[in-house]
PDB file of C-alpha atoms (C1' of nucleotides) in Angstrom:
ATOM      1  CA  UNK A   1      21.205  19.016 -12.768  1.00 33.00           C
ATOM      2  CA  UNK A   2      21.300  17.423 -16.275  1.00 33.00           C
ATOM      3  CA  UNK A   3      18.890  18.125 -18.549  1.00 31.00           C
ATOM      4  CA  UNK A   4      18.088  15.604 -21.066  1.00 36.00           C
ATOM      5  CA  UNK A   5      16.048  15.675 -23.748  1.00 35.00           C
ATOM      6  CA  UNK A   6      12.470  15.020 -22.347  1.00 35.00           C
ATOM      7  CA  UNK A   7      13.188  15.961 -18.934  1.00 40.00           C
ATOM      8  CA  UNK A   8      12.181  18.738 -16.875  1.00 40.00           C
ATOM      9  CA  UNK A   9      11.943  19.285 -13.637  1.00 39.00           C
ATOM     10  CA  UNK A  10       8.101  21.339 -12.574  1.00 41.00           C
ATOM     11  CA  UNK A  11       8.199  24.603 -10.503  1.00 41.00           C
ATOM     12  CA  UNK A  12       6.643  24.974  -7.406  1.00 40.00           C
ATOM     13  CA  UNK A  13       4.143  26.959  -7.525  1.00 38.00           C
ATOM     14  CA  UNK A  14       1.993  27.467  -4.736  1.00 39.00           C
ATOM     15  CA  UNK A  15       0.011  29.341  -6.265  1.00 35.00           C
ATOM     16  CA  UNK A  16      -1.335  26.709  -7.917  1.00 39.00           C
ATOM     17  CA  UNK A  17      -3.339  26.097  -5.805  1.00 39.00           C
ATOM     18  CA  UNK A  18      -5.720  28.886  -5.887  1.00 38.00           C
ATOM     19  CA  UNK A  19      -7.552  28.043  -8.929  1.00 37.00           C
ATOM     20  CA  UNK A  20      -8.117  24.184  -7.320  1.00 37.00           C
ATOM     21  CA  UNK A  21      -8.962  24.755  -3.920  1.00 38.00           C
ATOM     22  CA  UNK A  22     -12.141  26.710  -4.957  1.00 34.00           C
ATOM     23  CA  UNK A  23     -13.035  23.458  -7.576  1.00 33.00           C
ATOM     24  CA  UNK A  24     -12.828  21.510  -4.773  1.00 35.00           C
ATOM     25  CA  UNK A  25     -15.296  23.433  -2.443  1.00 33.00           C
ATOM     26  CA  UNK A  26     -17.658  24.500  -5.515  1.00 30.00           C
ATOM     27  CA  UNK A  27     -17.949  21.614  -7.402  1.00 32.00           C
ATOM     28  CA  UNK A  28     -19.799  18.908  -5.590  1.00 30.00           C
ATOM     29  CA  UNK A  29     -18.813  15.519  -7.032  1.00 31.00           C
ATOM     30  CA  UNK A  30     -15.851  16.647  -9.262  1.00 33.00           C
ATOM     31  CA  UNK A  31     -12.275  15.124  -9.709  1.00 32.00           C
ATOM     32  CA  UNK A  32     -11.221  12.556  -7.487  1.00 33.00           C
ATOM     33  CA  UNK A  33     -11.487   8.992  -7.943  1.00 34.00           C
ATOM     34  CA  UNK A  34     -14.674   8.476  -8.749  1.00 31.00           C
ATOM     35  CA  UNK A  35     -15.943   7.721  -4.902  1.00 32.00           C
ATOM     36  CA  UNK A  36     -20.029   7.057  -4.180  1.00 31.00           C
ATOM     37  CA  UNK A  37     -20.607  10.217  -2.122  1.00 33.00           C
ATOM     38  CA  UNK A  38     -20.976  12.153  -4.966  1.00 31.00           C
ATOM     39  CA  UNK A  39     -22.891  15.396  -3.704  1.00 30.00           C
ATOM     40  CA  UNK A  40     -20.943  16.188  -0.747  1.00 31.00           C
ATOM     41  CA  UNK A  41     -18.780  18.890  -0.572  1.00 33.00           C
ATOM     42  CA  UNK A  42     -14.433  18.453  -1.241  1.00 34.00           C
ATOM     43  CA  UNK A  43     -12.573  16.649   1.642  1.00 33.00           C
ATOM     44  CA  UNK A  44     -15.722  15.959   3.842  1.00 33.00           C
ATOM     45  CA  UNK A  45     -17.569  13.636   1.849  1.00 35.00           C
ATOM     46  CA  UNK A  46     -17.417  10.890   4.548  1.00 37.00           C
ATOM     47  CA  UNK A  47     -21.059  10.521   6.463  1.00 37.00           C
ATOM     48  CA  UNK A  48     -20.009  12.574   9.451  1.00 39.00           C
ATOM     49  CA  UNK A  49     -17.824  15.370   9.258  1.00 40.00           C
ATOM     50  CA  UNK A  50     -15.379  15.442  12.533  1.00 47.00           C
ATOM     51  CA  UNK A  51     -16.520  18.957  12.691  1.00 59.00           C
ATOM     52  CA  UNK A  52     -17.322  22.352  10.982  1.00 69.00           C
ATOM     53  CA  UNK A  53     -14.622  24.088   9.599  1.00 75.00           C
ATOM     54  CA  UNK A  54     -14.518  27.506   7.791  1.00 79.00           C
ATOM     55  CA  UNK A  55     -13.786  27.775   4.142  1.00 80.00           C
ATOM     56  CA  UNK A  56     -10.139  29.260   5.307  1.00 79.00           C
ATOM     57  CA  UNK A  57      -9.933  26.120   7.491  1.00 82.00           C
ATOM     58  CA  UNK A  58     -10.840  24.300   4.786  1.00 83.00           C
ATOM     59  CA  UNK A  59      -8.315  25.806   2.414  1.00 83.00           C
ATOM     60  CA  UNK A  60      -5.699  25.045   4.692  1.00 84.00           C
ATOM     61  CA  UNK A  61      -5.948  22.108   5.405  1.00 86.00           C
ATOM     62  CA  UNK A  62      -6.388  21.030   1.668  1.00 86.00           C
ATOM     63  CA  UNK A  63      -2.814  22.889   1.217  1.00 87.00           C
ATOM     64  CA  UNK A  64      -1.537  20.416   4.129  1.00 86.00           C
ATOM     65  CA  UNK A  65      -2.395  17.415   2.110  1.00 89.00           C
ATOM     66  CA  UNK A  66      -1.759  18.831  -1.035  1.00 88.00           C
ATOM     67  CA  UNK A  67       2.145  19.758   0.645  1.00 87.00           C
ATOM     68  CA  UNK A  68       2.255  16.314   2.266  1.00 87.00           C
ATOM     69  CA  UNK A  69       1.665  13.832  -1.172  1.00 89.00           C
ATOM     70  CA  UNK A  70       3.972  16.262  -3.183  1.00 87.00           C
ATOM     71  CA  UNK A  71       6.486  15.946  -0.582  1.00 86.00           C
ATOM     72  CA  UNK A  72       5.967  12.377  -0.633  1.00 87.00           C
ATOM     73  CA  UNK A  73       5.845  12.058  -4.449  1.00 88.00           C
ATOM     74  CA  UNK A  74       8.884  14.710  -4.235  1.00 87.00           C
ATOM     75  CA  UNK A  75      10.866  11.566  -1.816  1.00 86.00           C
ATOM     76  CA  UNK A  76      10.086   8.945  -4.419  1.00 87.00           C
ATOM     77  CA  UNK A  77      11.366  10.852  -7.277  1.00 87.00           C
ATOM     78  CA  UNK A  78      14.720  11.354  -5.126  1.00 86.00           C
ATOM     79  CA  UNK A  79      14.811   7.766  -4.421  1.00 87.00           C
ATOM     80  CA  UNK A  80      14.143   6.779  -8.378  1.00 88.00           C
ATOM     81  CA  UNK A  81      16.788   9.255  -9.401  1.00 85.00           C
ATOM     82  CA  UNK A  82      19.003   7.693  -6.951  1.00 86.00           C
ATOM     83  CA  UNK A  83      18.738   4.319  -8.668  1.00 88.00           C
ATOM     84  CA  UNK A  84      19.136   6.417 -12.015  1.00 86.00           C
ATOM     85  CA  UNK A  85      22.174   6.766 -11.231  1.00 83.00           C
ATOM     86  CA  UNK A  86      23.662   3.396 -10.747  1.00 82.00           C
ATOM     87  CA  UNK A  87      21.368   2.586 -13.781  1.00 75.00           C
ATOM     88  CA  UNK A  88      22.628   5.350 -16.198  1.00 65.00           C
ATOM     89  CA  UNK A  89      26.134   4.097 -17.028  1.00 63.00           C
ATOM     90  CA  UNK A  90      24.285   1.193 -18.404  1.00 59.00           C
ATOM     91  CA  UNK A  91      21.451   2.908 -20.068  1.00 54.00           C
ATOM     92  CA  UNK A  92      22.899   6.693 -21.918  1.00 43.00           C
ATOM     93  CA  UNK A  93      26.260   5.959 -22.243  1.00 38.00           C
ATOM     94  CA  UNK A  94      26.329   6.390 -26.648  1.00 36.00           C
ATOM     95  CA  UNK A  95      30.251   4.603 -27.039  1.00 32.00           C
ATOM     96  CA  UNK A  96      31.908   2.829 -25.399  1.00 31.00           C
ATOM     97  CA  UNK A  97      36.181   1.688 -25.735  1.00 29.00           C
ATOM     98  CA  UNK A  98      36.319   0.571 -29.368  1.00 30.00           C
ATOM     99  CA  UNK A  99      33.137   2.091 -30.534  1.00 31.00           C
ATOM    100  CA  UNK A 100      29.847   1.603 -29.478  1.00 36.00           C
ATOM    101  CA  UNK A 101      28.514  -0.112 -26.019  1.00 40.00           C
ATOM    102  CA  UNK A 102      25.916  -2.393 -25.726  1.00 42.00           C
ATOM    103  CA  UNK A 103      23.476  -2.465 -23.096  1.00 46.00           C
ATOM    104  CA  UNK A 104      24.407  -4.891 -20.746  1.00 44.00           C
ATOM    105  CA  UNK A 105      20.709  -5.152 -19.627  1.00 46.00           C
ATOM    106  CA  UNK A 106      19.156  -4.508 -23.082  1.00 47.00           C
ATOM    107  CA  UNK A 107      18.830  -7.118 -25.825  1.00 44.00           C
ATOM    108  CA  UNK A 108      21.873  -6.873 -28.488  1.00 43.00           C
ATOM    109  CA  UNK A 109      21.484  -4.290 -30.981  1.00 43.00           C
ATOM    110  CA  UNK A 110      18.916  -2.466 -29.349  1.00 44.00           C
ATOM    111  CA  UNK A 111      21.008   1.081 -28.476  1.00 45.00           C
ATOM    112  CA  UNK A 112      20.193   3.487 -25.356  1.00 52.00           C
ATOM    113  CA  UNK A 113      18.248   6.339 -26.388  1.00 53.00           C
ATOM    114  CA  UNK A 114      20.615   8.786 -24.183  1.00 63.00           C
ATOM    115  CA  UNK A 115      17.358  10.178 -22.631  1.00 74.00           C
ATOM    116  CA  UNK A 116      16.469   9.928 -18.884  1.00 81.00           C
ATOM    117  CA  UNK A 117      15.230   6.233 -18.184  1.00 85.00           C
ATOM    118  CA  UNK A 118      11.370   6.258 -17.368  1.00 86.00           C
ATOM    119  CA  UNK A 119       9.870   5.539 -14.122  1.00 88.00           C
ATOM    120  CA  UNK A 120       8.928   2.172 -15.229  1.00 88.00           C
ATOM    121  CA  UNK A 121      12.512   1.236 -17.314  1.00 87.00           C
ATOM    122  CA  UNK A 122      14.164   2.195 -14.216  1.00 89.00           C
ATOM    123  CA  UNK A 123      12.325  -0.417 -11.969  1.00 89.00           C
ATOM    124  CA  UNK A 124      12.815  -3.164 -14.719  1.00 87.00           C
ATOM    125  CA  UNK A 125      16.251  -2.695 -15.654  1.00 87.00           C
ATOM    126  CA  UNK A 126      16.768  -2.188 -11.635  1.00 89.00           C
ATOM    127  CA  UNK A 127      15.264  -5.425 -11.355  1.00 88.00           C
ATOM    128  CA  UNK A 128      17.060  -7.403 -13.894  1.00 87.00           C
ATOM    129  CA  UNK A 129      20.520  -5.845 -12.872  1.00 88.00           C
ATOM    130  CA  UNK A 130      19.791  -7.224  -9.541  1.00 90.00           C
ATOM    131  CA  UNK A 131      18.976 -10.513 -11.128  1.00 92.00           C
ATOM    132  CA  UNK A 132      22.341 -10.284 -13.070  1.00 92.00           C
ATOM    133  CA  UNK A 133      23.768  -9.821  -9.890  1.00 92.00           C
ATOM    134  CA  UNK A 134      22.253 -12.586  -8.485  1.00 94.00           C
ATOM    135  CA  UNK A 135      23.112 -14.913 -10.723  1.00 95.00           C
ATOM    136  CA  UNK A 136      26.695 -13.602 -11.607  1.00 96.00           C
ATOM    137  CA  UNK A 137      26.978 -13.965  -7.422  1.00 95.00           C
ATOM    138  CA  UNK A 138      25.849 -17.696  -8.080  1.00 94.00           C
ATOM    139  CA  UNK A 139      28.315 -18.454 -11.015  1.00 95.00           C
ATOM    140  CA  UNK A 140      31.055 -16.663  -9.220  1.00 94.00           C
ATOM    141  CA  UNK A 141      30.414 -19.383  -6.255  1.00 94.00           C
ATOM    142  CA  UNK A 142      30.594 -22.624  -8.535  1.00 93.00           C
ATOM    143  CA  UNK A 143      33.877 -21.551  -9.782  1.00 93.00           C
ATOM    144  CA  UNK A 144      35.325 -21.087  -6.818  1.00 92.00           C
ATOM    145  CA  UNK A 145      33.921 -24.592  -5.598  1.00 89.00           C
ATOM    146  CA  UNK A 146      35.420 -25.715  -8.947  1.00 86.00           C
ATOM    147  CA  UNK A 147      38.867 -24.023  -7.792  1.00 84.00           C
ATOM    148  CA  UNK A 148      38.864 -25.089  -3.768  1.00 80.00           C
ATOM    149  CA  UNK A 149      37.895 -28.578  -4.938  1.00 78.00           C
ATOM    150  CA  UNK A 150      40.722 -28.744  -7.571  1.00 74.00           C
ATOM    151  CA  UNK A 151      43.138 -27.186  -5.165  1.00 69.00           C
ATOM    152  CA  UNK A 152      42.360 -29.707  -2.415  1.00 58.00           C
ATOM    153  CA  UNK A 153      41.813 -26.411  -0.468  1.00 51.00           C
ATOM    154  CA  UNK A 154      39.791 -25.904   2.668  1.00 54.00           C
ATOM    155  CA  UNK A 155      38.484 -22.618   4.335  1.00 49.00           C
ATOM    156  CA  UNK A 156      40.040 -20.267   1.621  1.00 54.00           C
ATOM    157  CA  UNK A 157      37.765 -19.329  -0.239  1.00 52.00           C
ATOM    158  CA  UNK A 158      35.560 -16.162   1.140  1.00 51.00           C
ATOM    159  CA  UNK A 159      32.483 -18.373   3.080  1.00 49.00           C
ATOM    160  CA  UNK A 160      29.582 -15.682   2.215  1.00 47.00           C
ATOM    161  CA  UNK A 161      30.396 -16.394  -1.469  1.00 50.00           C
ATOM    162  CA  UNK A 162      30.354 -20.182  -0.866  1.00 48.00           C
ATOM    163  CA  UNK A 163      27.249 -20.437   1.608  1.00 45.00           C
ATOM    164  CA  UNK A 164      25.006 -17.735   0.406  1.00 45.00           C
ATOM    165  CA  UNK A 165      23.632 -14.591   2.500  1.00 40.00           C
ATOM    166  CA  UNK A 166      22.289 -12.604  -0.397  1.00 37.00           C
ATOM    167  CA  UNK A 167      19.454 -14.204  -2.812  1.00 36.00           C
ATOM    168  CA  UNK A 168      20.576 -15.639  -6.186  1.00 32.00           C
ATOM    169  CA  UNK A 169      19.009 -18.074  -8.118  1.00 30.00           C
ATOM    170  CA  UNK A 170      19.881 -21.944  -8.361  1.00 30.00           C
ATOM    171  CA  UNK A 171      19.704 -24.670 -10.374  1.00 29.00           C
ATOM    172  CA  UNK A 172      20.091 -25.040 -14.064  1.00 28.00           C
ATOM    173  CA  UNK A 173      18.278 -21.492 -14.592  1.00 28.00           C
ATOM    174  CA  UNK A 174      21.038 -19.455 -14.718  1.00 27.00           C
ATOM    175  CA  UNK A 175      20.349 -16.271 -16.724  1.00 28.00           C
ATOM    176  CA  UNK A 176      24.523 -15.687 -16.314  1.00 26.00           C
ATOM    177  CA  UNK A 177      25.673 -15.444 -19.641  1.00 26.00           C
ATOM    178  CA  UNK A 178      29.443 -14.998 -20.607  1.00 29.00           C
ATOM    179  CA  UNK A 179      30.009 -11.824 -23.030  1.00 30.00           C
ATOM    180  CA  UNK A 180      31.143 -14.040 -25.709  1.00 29.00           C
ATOM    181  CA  UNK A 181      27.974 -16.308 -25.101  1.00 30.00           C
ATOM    182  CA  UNK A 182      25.767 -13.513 -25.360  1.00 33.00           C
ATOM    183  CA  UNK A 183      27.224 -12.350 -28.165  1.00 31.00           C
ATOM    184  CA  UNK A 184      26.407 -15.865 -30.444  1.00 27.00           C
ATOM    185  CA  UNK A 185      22.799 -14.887 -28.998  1.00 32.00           C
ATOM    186  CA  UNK A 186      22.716 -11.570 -30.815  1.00 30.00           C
ATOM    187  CA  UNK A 187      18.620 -10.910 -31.338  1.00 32.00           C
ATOM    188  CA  UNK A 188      17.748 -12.201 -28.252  1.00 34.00           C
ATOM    189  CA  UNK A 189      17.283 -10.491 -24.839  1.00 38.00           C
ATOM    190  CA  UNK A 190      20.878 -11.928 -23.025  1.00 35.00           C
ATOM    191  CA  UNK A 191      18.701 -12.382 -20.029  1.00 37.00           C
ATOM    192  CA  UNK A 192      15.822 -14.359 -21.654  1.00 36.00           C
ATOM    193  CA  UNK A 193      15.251 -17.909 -20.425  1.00 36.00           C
ATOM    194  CA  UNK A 194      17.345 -20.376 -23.091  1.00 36.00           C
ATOM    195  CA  UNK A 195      15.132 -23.474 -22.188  1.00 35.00           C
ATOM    196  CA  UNK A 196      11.639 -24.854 -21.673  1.00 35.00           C
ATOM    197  CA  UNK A 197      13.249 -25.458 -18.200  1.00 34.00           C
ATOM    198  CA  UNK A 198      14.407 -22.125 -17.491  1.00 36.00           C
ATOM    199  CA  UNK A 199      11.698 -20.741 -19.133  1.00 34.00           C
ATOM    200  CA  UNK A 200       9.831 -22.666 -16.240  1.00 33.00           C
ATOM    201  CA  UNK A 201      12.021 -21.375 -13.637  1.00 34.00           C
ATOM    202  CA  UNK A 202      12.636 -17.754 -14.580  1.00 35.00           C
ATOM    203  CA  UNK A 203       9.000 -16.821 -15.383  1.00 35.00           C
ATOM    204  CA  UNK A 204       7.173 -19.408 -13.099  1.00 33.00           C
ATOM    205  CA  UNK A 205       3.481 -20.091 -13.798  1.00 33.00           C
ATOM    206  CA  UNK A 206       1.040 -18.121 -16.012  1.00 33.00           C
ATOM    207  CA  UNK A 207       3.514 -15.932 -17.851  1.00 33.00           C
ATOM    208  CA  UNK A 208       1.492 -13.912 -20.227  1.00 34.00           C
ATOM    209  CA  UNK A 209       2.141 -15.378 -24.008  1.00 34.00           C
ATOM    210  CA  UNK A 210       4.718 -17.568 -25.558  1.00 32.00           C
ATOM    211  CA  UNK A 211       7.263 -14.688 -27.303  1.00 36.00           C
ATOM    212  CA  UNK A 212      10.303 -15.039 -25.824  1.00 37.00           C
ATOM    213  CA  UNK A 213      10.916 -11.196 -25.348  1.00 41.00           C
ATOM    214  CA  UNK A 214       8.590  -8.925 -23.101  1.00 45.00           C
ATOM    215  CA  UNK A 215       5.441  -8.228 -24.961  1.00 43.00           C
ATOM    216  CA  UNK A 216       5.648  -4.572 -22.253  1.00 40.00           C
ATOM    217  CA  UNK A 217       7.787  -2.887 -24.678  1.00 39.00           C
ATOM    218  CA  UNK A 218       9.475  -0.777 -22.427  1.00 40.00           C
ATOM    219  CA  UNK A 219      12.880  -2.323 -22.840  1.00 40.00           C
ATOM    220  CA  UNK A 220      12.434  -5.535 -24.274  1.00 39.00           C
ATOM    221  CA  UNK A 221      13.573  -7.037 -21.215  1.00 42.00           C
ATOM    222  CA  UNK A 222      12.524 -10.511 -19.841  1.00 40.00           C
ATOM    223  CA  UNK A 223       9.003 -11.493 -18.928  1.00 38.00           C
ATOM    224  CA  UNK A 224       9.746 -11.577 -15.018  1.00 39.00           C
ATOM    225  CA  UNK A 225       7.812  -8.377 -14.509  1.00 36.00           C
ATOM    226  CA  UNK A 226       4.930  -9.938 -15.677  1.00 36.00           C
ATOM    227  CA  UNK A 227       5.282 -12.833 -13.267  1.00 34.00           C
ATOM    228  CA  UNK A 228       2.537 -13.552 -11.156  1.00 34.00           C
ATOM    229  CA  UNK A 229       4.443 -14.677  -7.926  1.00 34.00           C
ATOM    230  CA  UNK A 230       7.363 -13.349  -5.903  1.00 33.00           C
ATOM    231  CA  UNK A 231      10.643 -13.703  -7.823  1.00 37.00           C
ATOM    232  CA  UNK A 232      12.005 -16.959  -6.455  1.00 34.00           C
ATOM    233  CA  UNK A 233      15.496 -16.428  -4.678  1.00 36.00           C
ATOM    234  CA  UNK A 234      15.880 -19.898  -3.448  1.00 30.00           C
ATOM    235  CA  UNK A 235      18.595 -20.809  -1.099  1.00 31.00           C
TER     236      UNK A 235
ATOM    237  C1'  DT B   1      -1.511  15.039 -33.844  1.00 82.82           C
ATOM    238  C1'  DA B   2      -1.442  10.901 -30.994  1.00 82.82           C
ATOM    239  C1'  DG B   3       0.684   8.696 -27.450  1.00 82.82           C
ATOM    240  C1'  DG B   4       3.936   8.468 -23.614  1.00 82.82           C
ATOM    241  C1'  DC B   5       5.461  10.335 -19.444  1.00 82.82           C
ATOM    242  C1'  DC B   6       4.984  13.108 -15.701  1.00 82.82           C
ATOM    243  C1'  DA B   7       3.364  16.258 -11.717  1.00 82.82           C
ATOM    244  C1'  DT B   8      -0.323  17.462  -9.146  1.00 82.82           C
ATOM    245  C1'  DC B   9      -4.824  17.335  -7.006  1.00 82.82           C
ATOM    246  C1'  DT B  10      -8.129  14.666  -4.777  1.00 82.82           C
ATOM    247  C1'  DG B  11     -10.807  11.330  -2.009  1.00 82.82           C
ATOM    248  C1'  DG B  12     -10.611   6.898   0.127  1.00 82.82           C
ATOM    249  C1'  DT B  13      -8.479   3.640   3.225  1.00 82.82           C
ATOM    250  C1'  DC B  14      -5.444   2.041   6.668  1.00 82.82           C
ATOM    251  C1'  DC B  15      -2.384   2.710  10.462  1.00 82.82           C
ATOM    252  C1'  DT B  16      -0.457   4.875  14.636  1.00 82.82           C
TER     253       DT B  16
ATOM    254  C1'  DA C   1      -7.030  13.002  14.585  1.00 82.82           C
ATOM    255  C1'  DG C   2      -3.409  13.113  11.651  1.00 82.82           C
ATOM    256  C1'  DG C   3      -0.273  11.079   8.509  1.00 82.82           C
ATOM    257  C1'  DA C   4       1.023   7.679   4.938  1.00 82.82           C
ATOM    258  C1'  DC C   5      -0.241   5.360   1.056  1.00 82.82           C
ATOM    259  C1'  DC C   6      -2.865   4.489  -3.000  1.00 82.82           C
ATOM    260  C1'  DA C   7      -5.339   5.074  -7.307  1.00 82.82           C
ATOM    261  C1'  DG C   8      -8.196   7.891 -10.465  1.00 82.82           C
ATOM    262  C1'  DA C   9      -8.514  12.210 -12.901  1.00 82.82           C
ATOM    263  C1'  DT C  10      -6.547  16.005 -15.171  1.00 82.82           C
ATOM    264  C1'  DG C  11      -3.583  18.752 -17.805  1.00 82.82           C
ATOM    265  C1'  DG C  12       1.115  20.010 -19.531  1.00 82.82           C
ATOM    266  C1'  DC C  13       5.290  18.848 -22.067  1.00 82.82           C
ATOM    267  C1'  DC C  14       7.776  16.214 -25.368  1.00 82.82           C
ATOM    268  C1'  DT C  15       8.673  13.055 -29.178  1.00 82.82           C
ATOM    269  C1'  DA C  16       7.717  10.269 -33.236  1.00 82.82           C
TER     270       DA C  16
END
DNA sequence: TAGGCCATCTGGTCCT
DNA sequence: AGGACCAGATGGCCTA
């Protein structure tokens, strides 16, 4: 495993559990999220208890949950570091062919840190690489209309890429921008909205404020987490 | 030292 | 009844 700077991965320790289990059964009321049957005792605070069970009983079952939602937190964390790593060329790399690599999904000039992407960067950078994808997908299709219409050309070019089957988005909202384009945009987020009309389209209705760049400050990424309704993928 | 990020525990709710 | 999922609480680690 790598082991970059701010990451660690926690021990399991099952002993852990000893000094918790006992809080649980002792402390009527404590921890938990804050639920109106304050006064009953750890995991049978609901008005009728199924049935008696002994303190061991108790203890293990506790260690059964406990197991369960670290296992399950445990299967998420595989799952996010899975998506790390198609995110990570684009978010530690430090150089790049000819000196140093800009983010492709970060606004110009603002460098990867080299450290492990957050929880939360992941899922937004996730999310806008899909929505590069998307719309490179879409671009990709007009120019081959372009080149099947200027070749007089019928039934050559690859039909999924002409007709759709995967979301992208449509109209004059592209967020597709060529290098070079992106490049006269330097201290803007490449992905940001460049019209009142894309704006429209890219963050729909009742986007938070009127900066162009996400006010989150995770990665300075487009608004579209903020976005009150379902992305829009028309067809 | 404050703030961010994270893992874990815990109780509640919903589903099978 | 048991499991999955969720959100609040808590405490540890790390960085600026």
């Amino acid at each position: 495993m790598h082991a970059a700077p701010g990451f660690r991965y926690r021990e399991q320790r099952e002993g852990f559990l000893q000094p918790v289990i006992p809080r649980m059964v002792l402390v009527p009321g404590s921890g938990g999220s804050g639920s109106s049957n304050e006064g009953l005792l750890g995991p049978f605070r609901s008005p009728k208890p199924p049935r008696e069970l002994s303190l061991e009983e108790q203890q293990e079952l506790r260690r059964k949950i406990n197991s369960r939602e670290r296992k399950r937190m445990q299967d998420l964390n595989v799952a996010m570091d899975a998506l790390r790593e198609v995110m990570v060329p684009y978010s530690s790399s430090p150089t790049g062919v000819g000196g140093t690599l800009q983010h492709p999904y970060l606004p110009p000039g603002v460098p990867p840190t080299g450290r492990r992407l957050s929880k939360i960067s992941t899922l937004v950078l996730a999310r806008n690489y899909i929505l590069l994808l998307g719309s490179s997908l879409q671009e990709m299709r007009r120019l081959l209309g372009e080149v099947s219409i200027g070749m007089g050309v019928n039934g050559t070019v690859p039909r999924v890429l002409v007709t759709g089957g995967w979301p992208f988005l449509t109209g004059q909202g592209q967020l597709l921008l060529s290098p070079s384009e992106q490049q006269l945009r330097t201290g803007k987020c490449p992905l940001l909205p460049q019209t009142a009309q894309e704006e429209s389209l890219a963050w729909g209705s009742g986007s938070i404020s009127e900066s162009p760049v996400c006010q989150c400050g995770v990665c300075q990424s487009p608004r579209v987490m903020h976005v009150n309704s379902v992305t829009g993928f028309p067809k």
